[in-house]
Tab-separated table of N, CA, C and O in Angstrom:
chain	number	residue	atom	x	y	z
A	1	MET	N	17.999	25.301	5.785
A	1	MET	CA	17.505	24.404	6.780
A	1	MET	C	16.857	23.168	6.181
A	1	MET	O	16.064	23.238	5.241
A	2	ILE	N	17.307	22.012	6.576
A	2	ILE	CA	16.822	20.694	6.070
A	2	ILE	C	15.519	20.344	6.793
A	2	ILE	O	14.540	20.012	6.120
A	3	PHE	N	15.594	20.285	8.107
A	3	PHE	CA	14.437	19.794	8.902
A	3	PHE	C	13.850	20.911	9.708
A	3	PHE	O	14.513	21.945	9.948
A	4	LYS	N	12.589	20.725	10.131
A	4	LYS	CA	11.899	21.679	10.973
A	4	LYS	C	12.708	21.870	12.324
A	4	LYS	O	12.828	22.965	12.830
A	5	ALA	N	13.087	20.672	12.854
A	5	ALA	CA	13.828	20.705	14.083
A	5	ALA	C	14.570	19.369	14.245
A	5	ALA	O	14.223	18.359	13.544
A	6	VAL	N	15.598	19.353	15.078
A	6	VAL	CA	16.353	18.090	15.372
A	6	VAL	C	15.997	17.718	16.796
A	6	VAL	O	16.318	18.433	17.713
A	7	GLY	N	15.347	16.606	16.955
A	7	GLY	CA	15.066	16.038	18.265
A	7	GLY	C	15.930	14.854	18.631
A	7	GLY	O	16.633	14.333	17.709
A	8	ASP	N	15.899	14.398	19.857
A	8	ASP	CA	16.684	13.262	20.306
A	8	ASP	C	15.810	12.215	21.012
A	8	ASP	O	16.331	11.379	21.647
A	9	SER	N	14.505	12.259	20.809
A	9	SER	CA	13.587	11.269	21.412
A	9	SER	C	12.269	11.190	20.645
A	9	SER	O	12.064	11.970	19.747
A	10	ARG	N	11.491	10.241	21.076
A	10	ARG	CA	10.159	10.105	20.519
A	10	ARG	C	9.172	10.602	21.486
A	10	ARG	O	8.771	9.925	22.446
A	11	PRO	N	8.629	11.825	21.287
A	11	PRO	CA	7.734	12.429	22.305
A	11	PRO	C	6.311	11.892	22.259
A	11	PRO	O	5.528	12.186	23.134
A	12	TYR	N	5.974	11.136	21.222
A	12	TYR	CA	4.614	10.606	21.069
A	12	TYR	C	4.514	9.279	21.756
A	12	TYR	O	5.454	8.607	22.095
A	13	PRO	N	3.237	8.846	22.037
A	13	PRO	CA	3.018	7.558	22.712
A	13	PRO	C	3.418	6.373	21.834
A	13	PRO	O	3.471	6.477	20.629
A	14	ASP	N	3.701	5.272	22.443
A	14	ASP	CA	4.082	4.052	21.731
A	14	ASP	C	2.928	3.619	20.806
A	14	ASP	O	1.787	3.670	21.128
A	15	HIS	N	3.319	3.254	19.576
A	15	HIS	CA	2.322	2.882	18.534
A	15	HIS	C	2.358	1.439	18.192
A	15	HIS	O	1.504	1.009	17.360
A	16	SER	N	3.223	0.646	18.681
A	16	SER	CA	3.336	-0.775	18.439
A	16	SER	C	3.749	-1.151	17.065
A	16	SER	O	3.525	-2.341	16.672
A	17	PHE	N	4.170	-0.261	16.222
A	17	PHE	CA	4.596	-0.583	14.914
A	17	PHE	C	6.131	-0.745	14.964
A	17	PHE	O	6.863	0.224	15.192
A	18	VAL	N	6.583	-2.022	14.866
A	18	VAL	CA	7.981	-2.342	15.114
A	18	VAL	C	8.643	-2.807	13.787
A	18	VAL	O	9.752	-2.308	13.451
A	19	THR	N	8.070	-3.743	13.152
A	19	THR	CA	8.688	-4.383	11.979
A	19	THR	C	8.223	-3.709	10.701
A	19	THR	O	7.222	-2.945	10.662
A	20	SER	N	8.926	-3.986	9.602
A	20	SER	CA	8.512	-3.472	8.263
A	20	SER	C	7.133	-4.019	7.904
A	20	SER	O	6.344	-3.307	7.268
A	21	ARG	N	6.804	-5.178	8.356
A	21	ARG	CA	5.476	-5.782	8.056
A	21	ARG	C	4.408	-4.958	8.774
A	21	ARG	O	3.363	-4.749	8.235
A	22	ASP	N	4.669	-4.458	9.996
A	22	ASP	CA	3.731	-3.592	10.686
A	22	ASP	C	3.447	-2.356	9.887
A	22	ASP	O	2.278	-1.891	9.781
A	23	TRP	N	4.451	-1.777	9.337
A	23	TRP	CA	4.346	-0.557	8.538
A	23	TRP	C	3.785	-0.707	7.147
A	23	TRP	O	3.402	0.281	6.491
A	24	ALA	N	3.797	-1.895	6.658
A	24	ALA	CA	3.417	-2.188	5.288
A	24	ALA	C	2.034	-1.725	4.892
A	24	ALA	O	1.732	-1.368	3.762
A	25	ASP	N	1.100	-1.710	5.899
A	25	ASP	CA	-0.289	-1.250	5.615
A	25	ASP	C	-0.391	0.245	5.539
A	25	ASP	O	-1.491	0.822	5.223
A	26	VAL	N	0.596	0.984	5.912
A	26	VAL	CA	0.582	2.446	5.891
A	26	VAL	C	1.084	2.851	4.485
A	26	VAL	O	2.253	2.694	4.173
A	27	ALA	N	0.156	3.475	3.716
A	27	ALA	CA	0.538	3.838	2.366
A	27	ALA	C	1.525	5.006	2.321
A	27	ALA	O	1.356	5.973	3.135
A	28	PRO	N	2.609	4.904	1.491
A	28	PRO	CA	3.517	6.052	1.335
A	28	PRO	C	2.885	7.276	0.775
A	28	PRO	O	1.976	7.161	-0.052
A	29	ARG	N	3.325	8.400	1.208
A	29	ARG	CA	2.945	9.650	0.583
A	29	ARG	C	4.129	10.627	0.618
A	29	ARG	O	5.139	10.382	1.301
A	30	GLN	N	3.994	11.732	-0.076
A	30	GLN	CA	5.015	12.757	-0.106
A	30	GLN	C	5.024	13.585	1.172
A	30	GLN	O	3.945	13.939	1.656
A	31	VAL	N	6.237	13.855	1.723
A	31	VAL	CA	6.397	14.736	2.831
A	31	VAL	C	7.519	15.656	2.545
A	31	VAL	O	8.469	15.290	1.864
A	32	ARG	N	7.376	16.904	3.071
A	32	ARG	CA	8.474	17.842	2.878
A	32	ARG	C	9.454	17.697	4.027
A	32	ARG	O	8.992	17.549	5.187
A	33	LEU	N	10.708	17.779	3.739
A	33	LEU	CA	11.740	17.627	4.725
A	33	LEU	C	11.637	18.740	5.744
A	33	LEU	O	11.906	18.502	6.923
A	34	ASP	N	11.324	19.919	5.359
A	34	ASP	CA	11.255	21.032	6.282
A	34	ASP	C	10.072	20.990	7.246
A	34	ASP	O	9.882	21.899	8.093
A	35	GLU	N	9.183	19.952	7.065
A	35	GLU	CA	8.119	19.751	8.008
A	35	GLU	C	8.422	18.716	9.075
A	35	GLU	O	7.586	18.356	9.896
A	36	LEU	N	9.577	18.028	8.967
A	36	LEU	CA	9.974	16.862	9.835
A	36	LEU	C	10.811	17.307	11.016
A	36	LEU	O	11.658	18.138	10.911
A	37	VAL	N	10.497	16.668	12.134
A	37	VAL	CA	11.332	16.745	13.307
A	37	VAL	C	12.016	15.363	13.460
A	37	VAL	O	11.319	14.391	13.539
A	38	THR	N	13.332	15.368	13.583
A	38	THR	CA	13.955	14.084	13.740
A	38	THR	C	13.825	13.568	15.171
A	38	THR	O	13.628	14.368	16.112
A	39	THR	N	13.962	12.254	15.279
A	39	THR	CA	13.932	11.634	16.635
A	39	THR	C	15.291	11.130	17.060
A	39	THR	O	15.472	10.515	18.077
A	40	LYS	N	16.278	11.437	16.177
A	40	LYS	CA	17.689	10.994	16.445
A	40	LYS	C	18.613	12.213	16.133
A	40	LYS	O	18.351	12.902	15.180
A	41	THR	N	19.635	12.332	16.917
A	41	THR	CA	20.572	13.457	16.685
A	41	THR	C	21.798	12.955	15.922
A	41	THR	O	22.619	13.819	15.496
A	42	THR	N	21.994	11.672	15.810
A	42	THR	CA	23.195	11.175	15.104
A	42	THR	C	22.755	10.374	13.898
A	42	THR	O	21.743	9.795	13.814
A	43	LEU	N	23.674	10.422	12.886
A	43	LEU	CA	23.464	9.713	11.630
A	43	LEU	C	24.561	8.685	11.463
A	43	LEU	O	25.730	8.969	11.639
A	44	ASP	N	24.167	7.473	11.057
A	44	ASP	CA	25.157	6.422	10.815
A	44	ASP	C	25.632	6.662	9.414
A	44	ASP	O	24.943	6.459	8.369
A	45	LEU	N	26.903	7.096	9.262
A	45	LEU	CA	27.485	7.447	7.990
A	45	LEU	C	27.474	6.233	7.039
A	45	LEU	O	27.284	6.345	5.829
A	46	SER	N	27.671	5.078	7.542
A	46	SER	CA	27.743	3.861	6.712
A	46	SER	C	26.360	3.612	6.085
A	46	SER	O	26.245	3.147	4.960
A	47	ALA	N	25.311	3.933	6.797
A	47	ALA	CA	23.948	3.776	6.261
A	47	ALA	C	23.732	4.832	5.183
A	47	ALA	O	23.080	4.499	4.180
A	48	LEU	N	24.228	6.015	5.387
A	48	LEU	CA	24.045	7.063	4.399
A	48	LEU	C	24.728	6.741	3.109
A	48	LEU	O	24.190	6.975	1.980
A	49	LEU	N	25.934	6.127	3.188
A	49	LEU	CA	26.727	5.854	1.995
A	49	LEU	C	26.476	4.488	1.339
A	49	LEU	O	26.956	4.224	0.207
A	50	ALA	N	25.784	3.619	2.046
A	50	ALA	CA	25.565	2.266	1.539
A	50	ALA	C	24.637	2.280	0.318
A	50	ALA	O	23.675	2.954	0.295
A	51	GLU	N	25.085	1.543	-0.709
A	51	GLU	CA	24.284	1.450	-1.922
A	51	GLU	C	23.025	0.653	-1.714
A	51	GLU	O	22.015	0.806	-2.388
A	52	ASP	N	23.093	-0.351	-0.777
A	52	ASP	CA	21.946	-1.234	-0.516
A	52	ASP	C	21.287	-0.989	0.761
A	52	ASP	O	20.865	-1.907	1.483
A	53	SER	N	21.203	0.286	1.174
A	53	SER	CA	20.714	0.666	2.501
A	53	SER	C	19.229	0.243	2.759
A	53	SER	O	18.817	0.131	3.903
A	54	THR	N	18.458	-0.027	1.697
A	54	THR	CA	17.052	-0.434	1.875
A	54	THR	C	16.902	-1.905	1.499
A	54	THR	O	15.764	-2.419	1.476
A	55	PHE	N	17.977	-2.649	1.317
A	55	PHE	CA	17.871	-4.033	0.876
A	55	PHE	C	17.163	-4.892	1.845
A	55	PHE	O	16.294	-5.726	1.509
A	56	PHE	N	17.438	-4.720	3.160
A	56	PHE	CA	16.856	-5.608	4.138
A	56	PHE	C	15.735	-4.901	4.913
A	56	PHE	O	15.100	-5.467	5.828
A	57	GLY	N	15.444	-3.657	4.589
A	57	GLY	CA	14.399	-2.881	5.331
A	57	GLY	C	13.362	-2.359	4.448
A	57	GLY	O	13.189	-2.702	3.246
A	58	ASP	N	12.596	-1.464	4.968
A	58	ASP	CA	11.504	-0.851	4.196
A	58	ASP	C	12.126	0.221	3.288
A	58	ASP	O	13.077	0.903	3.603
A	59	LEU	N	11.553	0.305	2.085
A	59	LEU	CA	12.080	1.243	1.088
A	59	LEU	C	11.774	2.729	1.544
A	59	LEU	O	12.441	3.634	1.134
A	60	PHE	N	10.691	2.867	2.347
A	60	PHE	CA	10.259	4.218	2.667
A	60	PHE	C	10.582	4.518	4.179
A	60	PHE	O	10.439	3.672	5.033
A	61	PRO	N	10.996	5.770	4.421
A	61	PRO	CA	11.154	6.190	5.824
A	61	PRO	C	9.868	6.144	6.592
A	61	PRO	O	8.785	6.182	5.965
A	62	HIS	N	9.932	6.085	7.907
A	62	HIS	CA	8.745	5.999	8.809
A	62	HIS	C	8.594	7.275	9.515
A	62	HIS	O	9.476	7.777	10.182
A	63	VAL	N	7.397	7.856	9.386
A	63	VAL	CA	7.083	9.191	10.008
A	63	VAL	C	5.809	8.982	10.895
A	63	VAL	O	4.886	8.310	10.491
A	64	VAL	N	5.883	9.583	12.039
A	64	VAL	CA	4.702	9.550	12.966
A	64	VAL	C	4.181	10.956	13.081
A	64	VAL	O	4.929	11.942	13.460
A	65	GLN	N	2.934	11.182	12.763
A	65	GLN	CA	2.320	12.484	12.893
A	65	GLN	C	1.515	12.484	14.200
A	65	GLN	O	0.584	11.652	14.337
A	66	TRP	N	1.813	13.379	15.083
A	66	TRP	CA	1.170	13.409	16.369
A	66	TRP	C	1.074	14.868	16.811
A	66	TRP	O	2.086	15.648	16.752
A	67	ARG	N	-0.130	15.290	17.201
A	67	ARG	CA	-0.409	16.649	17.588
A	67	ARG	C	0.061	17.696	16.623
A	67	ARG	O	0.669	18.730	16.974
A	68	GLY	N	-0.132	17.410	15.314
A	68	GLY	CA	0.178	18.348	14.249
A	68	GLY	C	1.638	18.426	13.863
A	68	GLY	O	1.999	19.216	13.004
A	69	THR	N	2.469	17.575	14.472
A	69	THR	CA	3.909	17.566	14.140
A	69	THR	C	4.285	16.250	13.557
A	69	THR	O	3.762	15.197	13.992
A	70	MET	N	5.145	16.253	12.517
A	70	MET	CA	5.554	15.043	11.903
A	70	MET	C	6.988	14.701	12.359
A	70	MET	O	7.924	15.474	12.165
A	71	TYR	N	7.114	13.523	12.983
A	71	TYR	CA	8.409	13.070	13.524
A	71	TYR	C	9.005	11.943	12.656
A	71	TYR	O	8.298	10.964	12.331
A	72	LEU	N	10.218	12.143	12.198
A	72	LEU	CA	10.919	11.157	11.424
A	72	LEU	C	11.520	10.154	12.339
A	72	LEU	O	12.522	10.322	12.987
A	73	GLU	N	10.792	8.992	12.446
A	73	GLU	CA	11.206	7.933	13.337
A	73	GLU	C	12.332	7.031	12.820
A	73	GLU	O	13.210	6.614	13.489
A	74	ASP	N	12.234	6.719	11.527
A	74	ASP	CA	13.225	5.837	10.911
A	74	ASP	C	13.484	6.307	9.492
A	74	ASP	O	12.515	6.647	8.787
A	75	GLY	N	14.738	6.330	9.092
A	75	GLY	CA	15.073	6.697	7.729
A	75	GLY	C	15.787	8.001	7.679
A	75	GLY	O	15.705	8.668	6.643
A	76	LEU	N	16.489	8.365	8.779
A	76	LEU	CA	17.253	9.657	8.785
A	76	LEU	C	18.228	9.665	7.602
A	76	LEU	O	18.362	10.724	6.933
A	77	HIS	N	18.856	8.561	7.366
A	77	HIS	CA	19.881	8.516	6.291
A	77	HIS	C	19.192	8.727	4.869
A	77	HIS	O	19.784	9.383	4.050
A	78	ARG	N	18.004	8.256	4.706
A	78	ARG	CA	17.305	8.453	3.454
A	78	ARG	C	16.910	9.927	3.296
A	78	ARG	O	16.977	10.523	2.194
A	79	ALA	N	16.479	10.541	4.388
A	79	ALA	CA	16.116	12.034	4.323
A	79	ALA	C	17.333	12.884	4.035
A	79	ALA	O	17.254	13.793	3.267
A	80	VAL	N	18.485	12.546	4.612
A	80	VAL	CA	19.626	13.328	4.378
A	80	VAL	C	20.120	13.121	2.969
A	80	VAL	O	20.519	14.034	2.294
A	81	ARG	N	20.008	11.873	2.501
A	81	ARG	CA	20.308	11.604	1.100
A	81	ARG	C	19.459	12.388	0.107
A	81	ARG	O	19.945	12.897	-0.854
A	82	THR	N	18.192	12.488	0.451
A	82	THR	CA	17.294	13.281	-0.339
A	82	THR	C	17.726	14.763	-0.326
A	82	THR	O	17.793	15.392	-1.432
A	83	ALA	N	18.098	15.308	0.779
A	83	ALA	CA	18.541	16.679	0.859
A	83	ALA	C	19.880	16.875	0.083
A	83	ALA	O	20.044	17.873	-0.619
A	84	LEU	N	20.769	15.901	0.097
A	84	LEU	CA	21.998	16.000	-0.622
A	84	LEU	C	21.772	16.010	-2.103
A	84	LEU	O	22.631	16.518	-2.863
A	85	HIS	N	20.728	15.363	-2.532
A	85	HIS	CA	20.298	15.466	-3.973
A	85	HIS	C	19.544	16.681	-4.321
A	85	HIS	O	18.930	16.739	-5.363
A	86	GLN	N	19.518	17.620	-3.395
A	86	GLN	CA	18.821	18.963	-3.517
A	86	GLN	C	17.316	18.781	-3.806
A	86	GLN	O	16.743	19.604	-4.556
A	87	ARG	N	16.769	17.821	-3.167
A	87	ARG	CA	15.296	17.646	-3.231
A	87	ARG	C	14.688	18.007	-1.838
A	87	ARG	O	15.312	17.747	-0.860
A	88	SER	N	13.532	18.584	-1.841
A	88	SER	CA	12.937	18.973	-0.614
A	88	SER	C	11.721	18.122	-0.201
A	88	SER	O	11.157	18.287	0.867
A	89	VAL	N	11.455	17.138	-1.056
A	89	VAL	CA	10.279	16.235	-0.788
A	89	VAL	C	10.702	14.823	-0.959
A	89	VAL	O	11.557	14.473	-1.859
A	90	MET	N	10.196	13.899	-0.098
A	90	MET	CA	10.472	12.454	-0.246
A	90	MET	C	9.236	11.711	0.080
A	90	MET	O	8.286	12.238	0.702
A	91	HIS	N	9.174	10.439	-0.354
A	91	HIS	CA	8.048	9.562	-0.078
A	91	HIS	C	8.355	8.862	1.327
A	91	HIS	O	9.462	8.398	1.520
A	92	ALA	N	7.358	8.829	2.206
A	92	ALA	CA	7.467	8.181	3.478
A	92	ALA	C	6.097	7.568	3.882
A	92	ALA	O	5.090	8.005	3.412
A	93	ARG	N	6.217	6.637	4.775
A	93	ARG	CA	4.968	6.055	5.377
A	93	ARG	C	4.626	6.962	6.530
A	93	ARG	O	5.553	7.103	7.436
A	94	VAL	N	3.491	7.491	6.619
A	94	VAL	CA	3.110	8.442	7.701
A	94	VAL	C	1.966	7.831	8.508
A	94	VAL	O	0.842	7.625	8.027
A	95	LEU	N	2.343	7.490	9.781
A	95	LEU	CA	1.349	6.919	10.684
A	95	LEU	C	0.802	8.131	11.541
A	95	LEU	O	1.512	8.826	12.192
A	96	VAL	N	-0.501	8.275	11.415
A	96	VAL	CA	-1.196	9.369	12.133
A	96	VAL	C	-1.731	8.772	13.477
A	96	VAL	O	-2.540	7.919	13.504
A	97	LEU	N	-1.188	9.356	14.584
A	97	LEU	CA	-1.644	8.999	15.953
A	97	LEU	C	-2.615	10.001	16.434
A	97	LEU	O	-2.370	11.231	16.334
A	98	GLU	N	-3.669	9.520	16.932
A	98	GLU	CA	-4.739	10.373	17.575
A	98	GLU	C	-4.322	10.658	19.029
A	98	GLU	O	-3.660	9.854	19.685
A	99	ASP	N	-4.712	11.831	19.470
A	99	ASP	CA	-4.403	12.232	20.858
A	99	ASP	C	-5.087	11.342	21.920
A	99	ASP	O	-6.078	10.821	21.802
């Protein structure tokens, strides 16, 4: 099992973090893949295989922690690439939302 669960939506409230600049103040930390719930059910294969997939975006995936669950909001291709390299941990920016 790669992820805790596969979801198809963002069940948490809007957090107003849209651009990479918004996320830049959230320090990256290690997260385990098996603790993440995805917010997308499909993966863009071209993003997974692209050598420069982070060239125009944030280097770190975006995770939202809400009600004790960590949701992978952006960076599914990076998480899958991590799993394909047989690693169970990756660095991500984790935004903690209060209830």
